[in-house]
Amino acid sequence: EIVLTQSPATLSLSPGERATLSCRASQSISNQLVWYQQKPGQAPRLLIYNASNRATGIPARFSGSGSGTDFTLTISSLEPEDSAVYYCQQRSNWPPLTFGGGTKVEIK
Amino acid sequence: QVQLVESGGGVVQPGRSLRLSCEASGFNFNSYGMYWVRQAPGSGLEWVAVISYDGSNKYHAGSVRGRFTISRDDSKNTLYLQMNSLRVEDTALYYCAKDMSSGWYWGVFDIWGQGTMVTVSS
C-alpha cells in the first residue's frame, strides 16, 4: 500500500501570501496524484488531477507540480475562501486508493 | 445538474447491518465507475470501495472486506453499500463519489455527495 505524507499539518498565512503544500509518496507514483479541497461541513472538491491539471472551474491561483515521490500544491495568492483542509490522493497502484493525512490552511 | 444524494445512515449497534444508498442524477450513471469514501469524525478521508461502470468489477478496502459490499442498480441510477457486522470503528460520514472518466475507472473523484452519517454504538 502506498503511503502519502502531507506537510505541514497546518499552515497559517495572510491573504495575498503564497501557500506551498507538500505531499510525499512512499514509492514512485509517476504523476498519478490528485488534490482535493475540503471546507468545514462540506464534501471534498476536486482541485488537481495527474499532478498538475486543474479541474473544471478551479481558479488559476491553484497549481500542482511534481512527479515520482514529491508533489506540491501551490496557492499563488491566498484568498479568504481558501481556508480549508487539502488532501492529496494517489491513483498509481490501486486498490487501495490512498489519501494523505491533510494540510489545514488557515487565513490570518 | 450533476448530483449525488446519499441516504440510509443512522445509529446502529455493533454487529448489526445497514444499507446505504446514493441516488445519481444529471449524468449517464451507467457509464461511470462509482465509489464510497468515508471520513471518521475529525479525521481524514478513507477509500472504502469501487464498482466499475458495468458492475463487473468491485474492490473493497481491507478494513471492510468481507463485511461491506458495493453494488449498483443502473435502472434506478443508484449506488449501494451493504454494511454487515458493523464495528465501532466504522463510525464515519460516508460519501459516494463519481469517477471523473467514463468507462473503466480512473481513480479520480470529480463529484461527491454530501454524505450520510453512520454511528455504530451500543
Coordinates of N, CA and C in Angstrom, one line a residue:
Chain A
E1 N 0.8 -1.2 0.0 CA 0.0 0.0 0.0 C 0.9 1.3 0.0
I2 N 0.5 2.2 -0.8 CA 1.3 3.4 -0.9 C 0.9 4.4 0.1
V3 N 1.8 4.9 0.9 CA 1.5 5.8 2.0 C 1.9 7.2 1.5
L4 N 1.0 8.2 1.7 CA 1.2 9.6 1.4 C 1.3 10.4 2.7
T5 N 2.4 11.2 2.7 CA 2.7 12.0 3.9 C 2.6 13.5 3.5
Q6 N 1.7 14.2 4.1 CA 1.5 15.6 3.8 C 2.1 16.5 4.9
S7 N 2.7 17.6 4.4 CA 3.3 18.6 5.4 C 3.2 20.0 4.8
P8 N 3.1 21.0 5.7 CA 3.0 20.8 7.2 C 1.5 20.4 7.5
A9 N 1.3 20.1 8.7 CA 0.0 19.7 9.2 C -1.0 21.0 9.1
T10 N -0.4 22.1 9.5 CA -1.2 23.3 9.5 C -0.3 24.5 8.9
L11 N -0.9 25.3 8.1 CA -0.2 26.4 7.5 C -1.1 27.7 7.8
S12 N -0.5 28.7 8.4 CA -1.2 29.9 8.8 C -0.6 31.1 8.0
L13 N -1.3 31.7 7.1 CA -0.8 32.7 6.3 C -1.8 33.8 6.1
S14 N -1.4 35.0 5.6 CA -2.2 36.1 5.4 C -2.8 36.1 4.0
P15 N -3.9 36.8 3.8 CA -4.4 37.0 2.4 C -3.3 37.6 1.5
G16 N -3.2 37.0 0.3 CA -2.3 37.5 -0.7 C -0.9 36.8 -0.6
E17 N -0.7 36.1 0.4 CA 0.6 35.3 0.5 C 0.5 34.0 -0.3
R18 N 1.6 33.4 -0.5 CA 1.8 32.2 -1.3 C 1.8 31.0 -0.3
A19 N 1.0 30.0 -0.6 CA 0.9 28.8 0.2 C 1.6 27.6 -0.6
T20 N 2.4 26.9 0.1 CA 3.1 25.7 -0.6 C 2.8 24.5 0.3
L21 N 2.1 23.6 -0.2 CA 1.7 22.3 0.5 C 2.5 21.2 -0.2
S22 N 2.9 20.3 0.7 CA 3.7 19.2 0.2 C 3.0 17.8 0.4
C23 N 3.3 16.9 -0.5 CA 2.8 15.5 -0.4 C 3.9 14.6 -0.9
R24 N 4.3 13.7 0.0 CA 5.3 12.8 -0.4 C 4.8 11.3 -0.4
A25 N 5.1 10.6 -1.4 CA 4.7 9.2 -1.6 C 5.8 8.2 -1.1
S26 N 5.3 7.1 -0.6 CA 6.3 6.1 -0.1 C 7.0 5.4 -1.2
Q27 N 6.5 5.5 -2.4 CA 7.2 4.9 -3.6 C 6.7 5.7 -4.8
S28 N 7.5 5.6 -5.9 CA 7.1 6.4 -7.0 C 5.7 6.1 -7.6
I29 N 5.0 7.2 -7.8 CA 3.7 7.1 -8.4 C 3.5 7.9 -9.7
S30 N 4.7 8.1 -10.3 CA 4.7 8.9 -11.6 C 4.0 10.2 -11.4
N31 N 3.0 10.5 -12.2 CA 2.2 11.8 -12.0 C 0.8 11.5 -11.5
Q32 N 0.6 10.3 -10.9 CA -0.8 9.9 -10.6 C -1.2 10.4 -9.2
L33 N -1.2 11.7 -9.1 CA -1.6 12.3 -7.8 C -2.7 13.3 -8.1
V34 N -3.6 13.3 -7.1 CA -4.8 14.2 -7.1 C -4.8 15.0 -5.8
W35 N -5.3 16.2 -6.0 CA -5.5 17.1 -4.8 C -7.0 17.5 -4.7
Y36 N -7.5 17.5 -3.4 CA -8.8 17.9 -3.1 C -8.8 19.0 -2.0
Q37 N -9.8 19.8 -2.1 CA -10.0 20.8 -1.0 C -11.3 20.5 -0.3
Q38 N -11.3 20.6 1.1 CA -12.5 20.3 1.9 C -12.6 21.5 2.9
K39 N -13.7 22.2 2.7 CA -14.1 23.2 3.7 C -15.0 22.7 4.8
P40 N -15.0 23.3 5.9 CA -15.8 22.8 7.1 C -17.2 22.5 6.7
G41 N -17.7 21.3 7.0 CA -19.1 21.0 6.8 C -19.4 20.7 5.3
Q42 N -18.4 20.6 4.5 CA -18.7 20.3 3.1 C -17.9 19.1 2.6
A43 N -18.4 18.6 1.5 CA -17.7 17.4 0.9 C -16.4 17.9 0.2
P44 N -15.5 17.0 0.0 CA -14.3 17.4 -0.7 C -14.6 17.9 -2.1
R45 N -13.7 18.7 -2.7 CA -13.9 19.2 -4.1 C -12.6 18.9 -4.8
L46 N -12.7 18.4 -6.0 CA -11.5 18.1 -6.8 C -10.9 19.4 -7.3
L47 N -9.6 19.5 -7.1 CA -8.8 20.6 -7.5 C -7.9 20.3 -8.7
I48 N -7.0 19.3 -8.5 CA -6.0 19.0 -9.4 C -5.9 17.5 -9.6
Y49 N -5.7 17.0 -10.9 CA -5.5 15.6 -11.2 C -4.3 15.5 -12.0
N50 N -3.7 14.3 -12.0 CA -2.5 14.0 -12.8 C -1.4 15.0 -12.4
A51 N -1.4 15.3 -11.1 CA -0.3 16.2 -10.5 C -0.4 17.6 -10.9
S52 N -0.9 18.0 -12.1 CA -0.8 19.4 -12.5 C -1.9 19.9 -13.3
N53 N -2.9 19.1 -13.5 CA -4.1 19.5 -14.3 C -5.2 20.0 -13.4
R54 N -5.5 21.3 -13.6 CA -6.6 21.9 -12.9 C -8.0 21.3 -13.3
A55 N -8.8 21.0 -12.4 CA -10.2 20.5 -12.7 C -11.0 21.7 -13.2
T56 N -12.1 21.4 -13.8 CA -13.0 22.4 -14.3 C -13.5 23.4 -13.3
G57 N -13.3 24.7 -13.6 CA -13.8 25.7 -12.7 C -12.9 26.1 -11.6
I58 N -11.7 25.5 -11.5 CA -10.8 25.8 -10.4 C -9.9 27.0 -10.8
P59 N -9.9 28.0 -9.9 CA -9.1 29.2 -10.2 C -7.7 29.0 -10.5
A60 N -7.1 29.8 -11.3 CA -5.7 29.7 -11.8 C -4.7 29.9 -10.7
R61 N -5.1 30.4 -9.5 CA -4.2 30.6 -8.4 C -3.8 29.2 -7.8
F62 N -4.5 28.2 -8.1 CA -4.2 26.8 -7.7 C -3.3 26.2 -8.8
S63 N -2.2 25.6 -8.4 CA -1.4 24.9 -9.3 C -0.7 23.7 -8.6
G64 N -0.5 22.7 -9.4 CA 0.2 21.5 -8.8 C 1.4 21.1 -9.6
S65 N 2.4 20.5 -9.0 CA 3.6 20.1 -9.6 C 4.2 18.9 -9.0
G66 N 5.2 18.3 -9.6 CA 5.8 17.2 -9.1 C 5.6 15.9 -9.9
S67 N 6.5 14.9 -9.6 CA 6.4 13.6 -10.2 C 7.2 12.6 -9.3
G68 N 7.0 11.4 -9.5 CA 7.8 10.4 -8.7 C 7.2 10.3 -7.3
T69 N 7.9 10.9 -6.3 CA 7.5 10.8 -4.9 C 7.2 12.1 -4.3
D70 N 7.6 13.2 -4.9 CA 7.4 14.5 -4.3 C 6.5 15.4 -5.1
F71 N 5.5 16.0 -4.4 CA 4.5 16.8 -5.1 C 4.2 18.0 -4.3
T72 N 3.7 19.0 -5.0 CA 3.4 20.3 -4.4 C 2.1 20.9 -4.9
L73 N 1.3 21.4 -4.0 CA 0.2 22.2 -4.3 C 0.5 23.6 -3.9
T74 N 0.4 24.6 -4.9 CA 0.7 25.9 -4.6 C -0.5 26.8 -4.8
I75 N -0.8 27.6 -3.8 CA -1.9 28.7 -4.0 C -1.1 30.0 -4.1
S76 N -1.1 30.6 -5.2 CA -0.2 31.7 -5.5 C -0.5 32.9 -4.7
S77 N -1.8 33.2 -4.4 CA -2.1 34.4 -3.7 C -3.4 34.1 -2.9
L78 N -3.2 33.8 -1.6 CA -4.4 33.3 -0.8 C -5.5 34.3 -0.8
E79 N -6.7 33.7 -0.9 CA -8.0 34.4 -0.7 C -8.6 33.9 0.6
P80 N -9.4 34.7 1.3 CA -10.1 34.2 2.5 C -10.8 32.9 2.3
E81 N -11.4 32.7 1.1 CA -12.2 31.5 0.9 C -11.3 30.2 0.7
D82 N -10.0 30.4 0.7 CA -9.1 29.2 0.5 C -8.9 28.5 1.9
S83 N -9.4 29.0 2.9 CA -9.3 28.4 4.2 C -10.0 27.0 4.2
A84 N -9.3 25.9 4.3 CA -9.8 24.6 4.1 C -8.7 23.6 4.5
V85 N -9.1 22.3 4.5 CA -8.1 21.2 4.5 C -7.9 20.7 3.1
Y86 N -6.6 20.5 2.8 CA -6.3 20.0 1.5 C -5.7 18.6 1.6
Y87 N -6.2 17.7 0.8 CA -5.8 16.3 0.8 C -5.2 15.9 -0.6
C88 N -4.1 15.1 -0.5 CA -3.6 14.5 -1.7 C -4.1 13.0 -1.7
Q89 N -4.1 12.5 -2.9 CA -4.6 11.1 -3.1 C -3.8 10.5 -4.3
Q90 N -3.4 9.2 -4.2 CA -2.7 8.6 -5.3 C -3.6 7.6 -6.0
R91 N -3.4 7.5 -7.3 CA -4.1 6.5 -8.1 C -3.2 5.7 -9.0
S92 N -2.0 5.6 -8.5 CA -1.0 4.9 -9.3 C -1.1 3.4 -9.2
N93 N -1.1 2.9 -8.0 CA -1.1 1.5 -7.7 C -2.2 1.1 -6.7
W94 N -3.3 0.8 -7.3 CA -4.5 0.5 -6.5 C -5.3 -0.6 -7.1
P95 N -6.2 -1.2 -6.3 CA -6.5 -0.8 -4.9 C -5.4 -1.2 -4.0
P96 N -5.3 -0.5 -2.8 CA -6.3 0.6 -2.4 C -5.9 1.9 -2.9
L97 N -6.9 2.8 -3.2 CA -6.6 4.2 -3.3 C -6.3 4.8 -1.9
T98 N -5.3 5.6 -1.9 CA -4.9 6.1 -0.5 C -4.8 7.6 -0.6
F99 N -5.1 8.2 0.6 CA -5.1 9.7 0.8 C -4.0 10.0 1.8
G100 N -3.5 11.2 1.7 CA -2.6 11.8 2.7 C -3.5 12.2 3.9
G101 N -2.8 12.6 5.0 CA -3.5 13.0 6.2 C -4.1 14.4 6.2
G102 N -3.7 15.2 5.2 CA -4.3 16.5 5.0 C -3.4 17.6 5.6
T103 N -3.5 18.8 5.0 CA -2.9 20.0 5.5 C -4.0 21.1 5.6
K104 N -4.1 21.6 6.8 CA -5.1 22.7 7.1 C -4.5 24.0 6.8
V105 N -5.1 24.8 6.0 CA -4.7 26.1 5.6 C -5.6 27.1 6.3
E106 N -5.0 27.9 7.2 CA -5.7 28.9 7.9 C -5.3 30.3 7.4
I107 N -6.3 31.2 7.3 CA -6.0 32.5 6.8 C -6.1 33.5 8.0
K108 N -5.0 34.2 8.2 CA -4.9 35.1 9.3 C -5.9 36.3 9.2
Chain B
Q1 N -28.5 19.5 -12.9 CA -27.1 19.5 -12.7 C -26.7 18.1 -12.1
V2 N -25.4 17.8 -12.2 CA -24.9 16.6 -11.7 C -25.0 16.5 -10.2
Q3 N -25.6 15.5 -9.7 CA -25.8 15.4 -8.2 C -25.8 14.0 -7.7
L4 N -25.3 13.9 -6.5 CA -25.3 12.6 -5.8 C -25.9 12.8 -4.4
V5 N -26.9 12.0 -4.1 CA -27.6 12.2 -2.8 C -27.6 10.9 -2.0
E6 N -26.9 10.9 -0.9 CA -26.8 9.7 -0.1 C -27.9 9.6 0.9
S7 N -28.2 8.4 1.3 CA -29.2 8.2 2.4 C -29.0 6.9 3.0
G8 N -29.7 6.6 4.2 CA -29.6 5.3 4.8 C -28.7 5.3 6.1
G9 N -28.1 6.4 6.4 CA -27.3 6.4 7.6 C -28.1 6.4 8.8
G10 N -27.5 6.2 10.0 CA -28.2 6.2 11.2 C -27.3 5.7 12.3
V11 N -28.0 5.4 13.5 CA -27.3 4.9 14.6 C -27.6 3.4 14.7
V12 N -26.6 2.6 14.8 CA -26.8 1.1 14.8 C -25.8 0.5 15.9
Q13 N -26.3 -0.6 16.4 CA -25.4 -1.3 17.4 C -24.3 -2.1 16.7
P14 N -23.2 -2.3 17.4 CA -22.2 -3.2 16.8 C -22.7 -4.6 16.5
G15 N -22.2 -5.1 15.3 CA -22.7 -6.4 14.8 C -23.9 -6.3 13.9
R16 N -24.6 -5.2 13.9 CA -25.8 -5.1 13.1 C -25.4 -4.7 11.7
S17 N -26.5 -4.5 10.8 CA -26.3 -4.2 9.4 C -27.0 -2.9 9.1
L18 N -26.5 -2.3 7.9 CA -27.1 -1.1 7.4 C -26.8 -1.1 5.9
R19 N -27.8 -0.5 5.1 CA -27.5 -0.4 3.7 C -27.6 1.1 3.4
L20 N -26.6 1.6 2.8 CA -26.5 3.0 2.3 C -26.9 3.0 0.8
S21 N -27.6 4.1 0.4 CA -27.9 4.4 -1.0 C -27.4 5.7 -1.4
C22 N -27.1 5.8 -2.7 CA -26.7 7.0 -3.3 C -27.4 7.2 -4.7
E23 N -28.3 8.2 -4.7 CA -29.0 8.4 -6.0 C -28.3 9.4 -6.8
A24 N -28.1 9.1 -8.1 CA -27.4 9.9 -9.0 C -28.3 10.6 -10.0
S25 N -28.0 11.8 -10.4 CA -28.8 12.5 -11.4 C -27.9 13.4 -12.2
G26 N -28.3 13.7 -13.4 CA -27.6 14.7 -14.2 C -26.5 14.2 -15.1
F27 N -26.3 12.9 -15.1 CA -25.2 12.3 -15.9 C -25.6 10.8 -16.2
N28 N -24.9 10.3 -17.2 CA -25.2 8.9 -17.6 C -24.6 7.9 -16.5
F29 N -25.4 7.6 -15.5 CA -24.9 6.8 -14.4 C -24.2 5.5 -14.9
N30 N -24.8 4.9 -15.9 CA -24.2 3.6 -16.3 C -22.9 3.6 -17.1
S31 N -22.4 4.8 -17.2 CA -21.1 5.0 -17.9 C -19.9 5.2 -17.0
Y32 N -20.2 5.3 -15.7 CA -19.1 5.7 -14.8 C -18.9 4.8 -13.6
G33 N -17.6 4.6 -13.3 CA -17.3 3.9 -12.0 C -17.7 4.7 -10.9
M34 N -18.1 4.1 -9.8 CA -18.6 4.8 -8.6 C -17.9 4.3 -7.4
Y35 N -17.8 5.2 -6.3 CA -17.0 4.9 -5.2 C -17.8 5.2 -3.9
W36 N -17.3 4.6 -2.8 CA -17.6 5.1 -1.4 C -16.4 5.5 -0.8
V37 N -16.4 6.6 -0.1 CA -15.3 7.1 0.7 C -15.8 7.5 2.0
R38 N -15.1 7.3 3.1 CA -15.6 7.6 4.4 C -14.7 8.5 5.2
Q39 N -15.2 9.2 6.2 CA -14.4 10.2 7.0 C -14.9 10.1 8.4
A40 N -14.1 9.5 9.3 CA -14.4 9.4 10.7 C -14.4 10.8 11.3
P41 N -15.1 11.1 12.3 CA -15.2 12.4 12.9 C -13.8 13.0 13.2
G42 N -13.5 14.1 12.7 CA -12.3 14.8 13.0 C -11.1 14.2 12.3
S43 N -11.3 13.3 11.4 CA -10.2 12.6 10.7 C -10.2 12.8 9.2
G44 N -9.3 12.1 8.5 CA -9.1 12.3 7.1 C -10.0 11.4 6.3
L45 N -9.7 11.3 5.0 CA -10.5 10.5 4.1 C -10.0 9.1 3.9
E46 N -10.9 8.2 3.8 CA -10.5 6.8 3.6 C -11.4 6.2 2.5
W47 N -10.7 5.7 1.4 CA -11.4 5.0 0.4 C -12.0 3.7 0.9
V48 N -13.3 3.4 0.6 CA -13.9 2.2 1.1 C -14.1 1.1 0.0
A49 N -14.7 1.6 -1.2 CA -15.0 0.6 -2.2 C -15.2 1.3 -3.6
V50 N -15.0 0.5 -4.6 CA -15.2 1.0 -6.0 C -16.0 -0.1 -6.8
I51 N -16.8 0.3 -7.7 CA -17.5 -0.6 -8.6 C -17.4 0.0 -10.0
S52 N -17.1 -0.9 -11.0 CA -16.9 -0.5 -12.3 C -18.2 0.0 -13.0
Y53 N -18.1 0.7 -14.1 CA -19.3 1.2 -14.7 C -20.4 0.2 -15.1
D54 N -19.9 -1.0 -15.3 CA -20.9 -2.1 -15.7 C -21.1 -3.1 -14.6
G55 N -20.6 -2.8 -13.4 CA -20.8 -3.7 -12.3 C -20.0 -4.9 -12.3
S56 N -19.1 -5.1 -13.3 CA -18.4 -6.4 -13.4 C -17.2 -6.5 -12.5
N57 N -16.7 -5.4 -12.0 CA -15.6 -5.4 -11.1 C -15.9 -4.6 -9.8
K58 N -15.5 -5.1 -8.7 CA -15.6 -4.4 -7.4 C -14.4 -4.7 -6.6
Y59 N -14.0 -3.6 -5.9 CA -12.9 -3.8 -4.9 C -13.3 -3.1 -3.6
H60 N -12.8 -3.7 -2.5 CA -13.1 -3.1 -1.2 C -11.8 -2.9 -0.4
A61 N -11.8 -1.9 0.4 CA -10.6 -1.7 1.3 C -10.5 -2.9 2.2
G62 N -9.3 -3.1 2.6 CA -9.0 -4.2 3.5 C -9.8 -4.2 4.8
S63 N -10.0 -2.9 5.3 CA -10.7 -2.7 6.6 C -12.1 -3.1 6.6
V64 N -12.7 -3.3 5.4 CA -14.1 -3.6 5.3 C -14.4 -4.9 4.5
R65 N -13.3 -5.4 3.9 CA -13.5 -6.6 3.0 C -14.1 -7.7 3.8
G66 N -15.1 -8.4 3.1 CA -15.8 -9.5 3.8 C -17.0 -9.0 4.6
R67 N -17.1 -7.7 4.9 CA -18.2 -7.2 5.7 C -19.1 -6.3 4.9
F68 N -18.5 -5.5 4.0 CA -19.2 -4.5 3.2 C -19.2 -5.0 1.8
T69 N -20.3 -4.6 1.0 CA -20.4 -5.0 -0.4 C -21.0 -3.8 -1.1
I70 N -20.3 -3.4 -2.2 CA -20.7 -2.3 -3.0 C -21.5 -2.9 -4.2
S71 N -22.6 -2.2 -4.6 CA -23.4 -2.7 -5.7 C -24.0 -1.5 -6.4
R72 N -24.7 -1.7 -7.5 CA -25.3 -0.7 -8.3 C -26.6 -1.2 -9.0
D73 N -27.5 -0.3 -9.2 CA -28.7 -0.7 -9.9 C -28.9 0.5 -11.0
D74 N -28.5 0.2 -12.2 CA -28.5 1.3 -13.2 C -29.9 1.7 -13.6
S75 N -30.9 0.8 -13.4 CA -32.2 1.1 -13.7 C -32.8 2.2 -12.8
K76 N -32.2 2.3 -11.6 CA -32.6 3.2 -10.6 C -31.6 4.3 -10.4
N77 N -30.5 4.3 -11.2 CA -29.4 5.3 -11.0 C -28.9 5.4 -9.6
T78 N -28.8 4.2 -9.0 CA -28.5 4.2 -7.5 C -27.3 3.3 -7.2
L79 N -26.4 3.8 -6.4 CA -25.3 3.0 -5.8 C -25.6 2.6 -4.4
Y80 N -25.2 1.4 -4.0 CA -25.4 0.9 -2.7 C -24.1 0.5 -2.0
L81 N -24.2 0.5 -0.6 CA -23.2 -0.1 0.2 C -23.9 -0.9 1.3
Q82 N -23.8 -2.2 1.2 CA -24.4 -3.1 2.2 C -23.3 -3.3 3.3
M83 N -23.6 -2.9 4.5 CA -22.6 -2.9 5.6 C -23.1 -3.9 6.6
N84 N -22.4 -5.0 6.8 CA -22.7 -6.0 7.8 C -21.7 -6.1 8.9
S85 N -22.0 -6.7 10.0 CA -21.1 -6.9 11.1 C -20.4 -5.5 11.4
L86 N -21.2 -4.5 11.6 CA -20.6 -3.2 11.8 C -19.9 -3.1 13.2
R87 N -18.8 -2.3 13.1 CA -17.9 -2.1 14.3 C -17.9 -0.7 14.7
V88 N -17.5 -0.4 15.9 CA -17.5 1.0 16.4 C -16.6 1.8 15.5
E89 N -15.5 1.2 15.0 CA -14.6 2.0 14.1 C -15.1 2.2 12.7
D90 N -16.3 1.7 12.4 CA -16.9 2.1 11.1 C -17.7 3.4 11.2
T91 N -17.7 4.0 12.4 CA -18.4 5.3 12.6 C -17.8 6.3 11.7
A92 N -18.5 6.9 10.8 CA -18.0 7.9 9.9 C -19.1 8.5 9.0
L93 N -18.7 9.6 8.4 CA -19.6 10.2 7.3 C -19.2 9.4 6.0
Y94 N -20.2 8.8 5.4 CA -20.0 8.1 4.2 C -20.4 8.9 2.9
Y95 N -19.4 9.1 2.1 CA -19.7 9.8 0.8 C -19.7 8.8 -0.4
C96 N -20.6 9.1 -1.3 CA -20.4 8.4 -2.6 C -19.8 9.5 -3.5
A97 N -19.1 8.9 -4.5 CA -18.4 9.8 -5.4 C -18.4 9.2 -6.8
K98 N -18.3 10.0 -7.8 CA -18.3 9.6 -9.2 C -16.9 9.7 -9.8
D99 N -16.6 8.7 -10.6 CA -15.3 8.8 -11.3 C -15.3 9.9 -12.3
M100 N -14.1 10.5 -12.5 CA -14.0 11.6 -13.5 C -14.2 11.2 -14.9
S101 N -13.7 9.9 -15.2 CA -13.6 9.4 -16.5 C -14.7 8.4 -16.8
S102 N -15.4 8.4 -17.9 CA -16.3 7.4 -18.3 C -15.6 6.1 -18.7
G103 N -16.3 5.0 -18.6 CA -15.6 3.8 -19.0 C -14.9 3.2 -17.8
W104 N -13.8 2.6 -18.0 CA -13.1 2.0 -16.9 C -12.6 3.0 -15.8
Y105 N -12.6 2.6 -14.6 CA -12.4 3.6 -13.5 C -11.0 4.1 -13.5
W106 N -10.9 5.4 -13.2 CA -9.7 6.2 -13.3 C -9.1 6.5 -11.9
G107 N -9.9 6.5 -10.9 CA -9.5 6.8 -9.5 C -9.4 8.2 -9.2
V108 N -10.2 9.1 -9.9 CA -10.3 10.5 -9.6 C -11.8 10.8 -9.3
F109 N -12.0 11.4 -8.2 CA -13.4 11.7 -7.8 C -13.8 13.1 -8.1
D110 N -14.6 13.3 -9.2 CA -14.9 14.7 -9.6 C -16.2 15.2 -9.0
I111 N -17.1 14.3 -8.6 CA -18.4 14.7 -8.0 C -18.6 13.9 -6.7
W112 N -18.9 14.6 -5.6 CA -19.2 14.0 -4.3 C -20.6 14.3 -3.9
G113 N -21.2 13.4 -3.1 CA -22.4 13.7 -2.4 C -22.1 14.5 -1.2
Q114 N -23.1 14.8 -0.4 CA -22.9 15.5 0.9 C -22.7 14.5 2.0
G115 N -22.9 13.3 1.8 CA -22.6 12.3 2.8 C -23.7 11.9 3.7
T116 N -23.7 10.7 4.2 CA -24.7 10.2 5.2 C -23.9 9.6 6.4
M117 N -24.3 10.0 7.6 CA -23.6 9.7 8.8 C -24.0 8.3 9.3
V118 N -23.0 7.5 9.6 CA -23.2 6.2 10.3 C -22.5 6.2 11.6
T119 N -23.3 5.9 12.7 CA -22.8 5.8 14.0 C -23.0 4.5 14.5
V120 N -21.9 3.8 14.9 CA -22.0 2.4 15.5 C -21.7 2.5 17.0
S121 N -22.7 2.3 17.8 CA -22.6 2.4 19.2 C -23.6 1.6 19.9
S122 N -23.1 1.0 21.1 CA -24.0 0.2 21.9 C -24.8 1.1 22.8

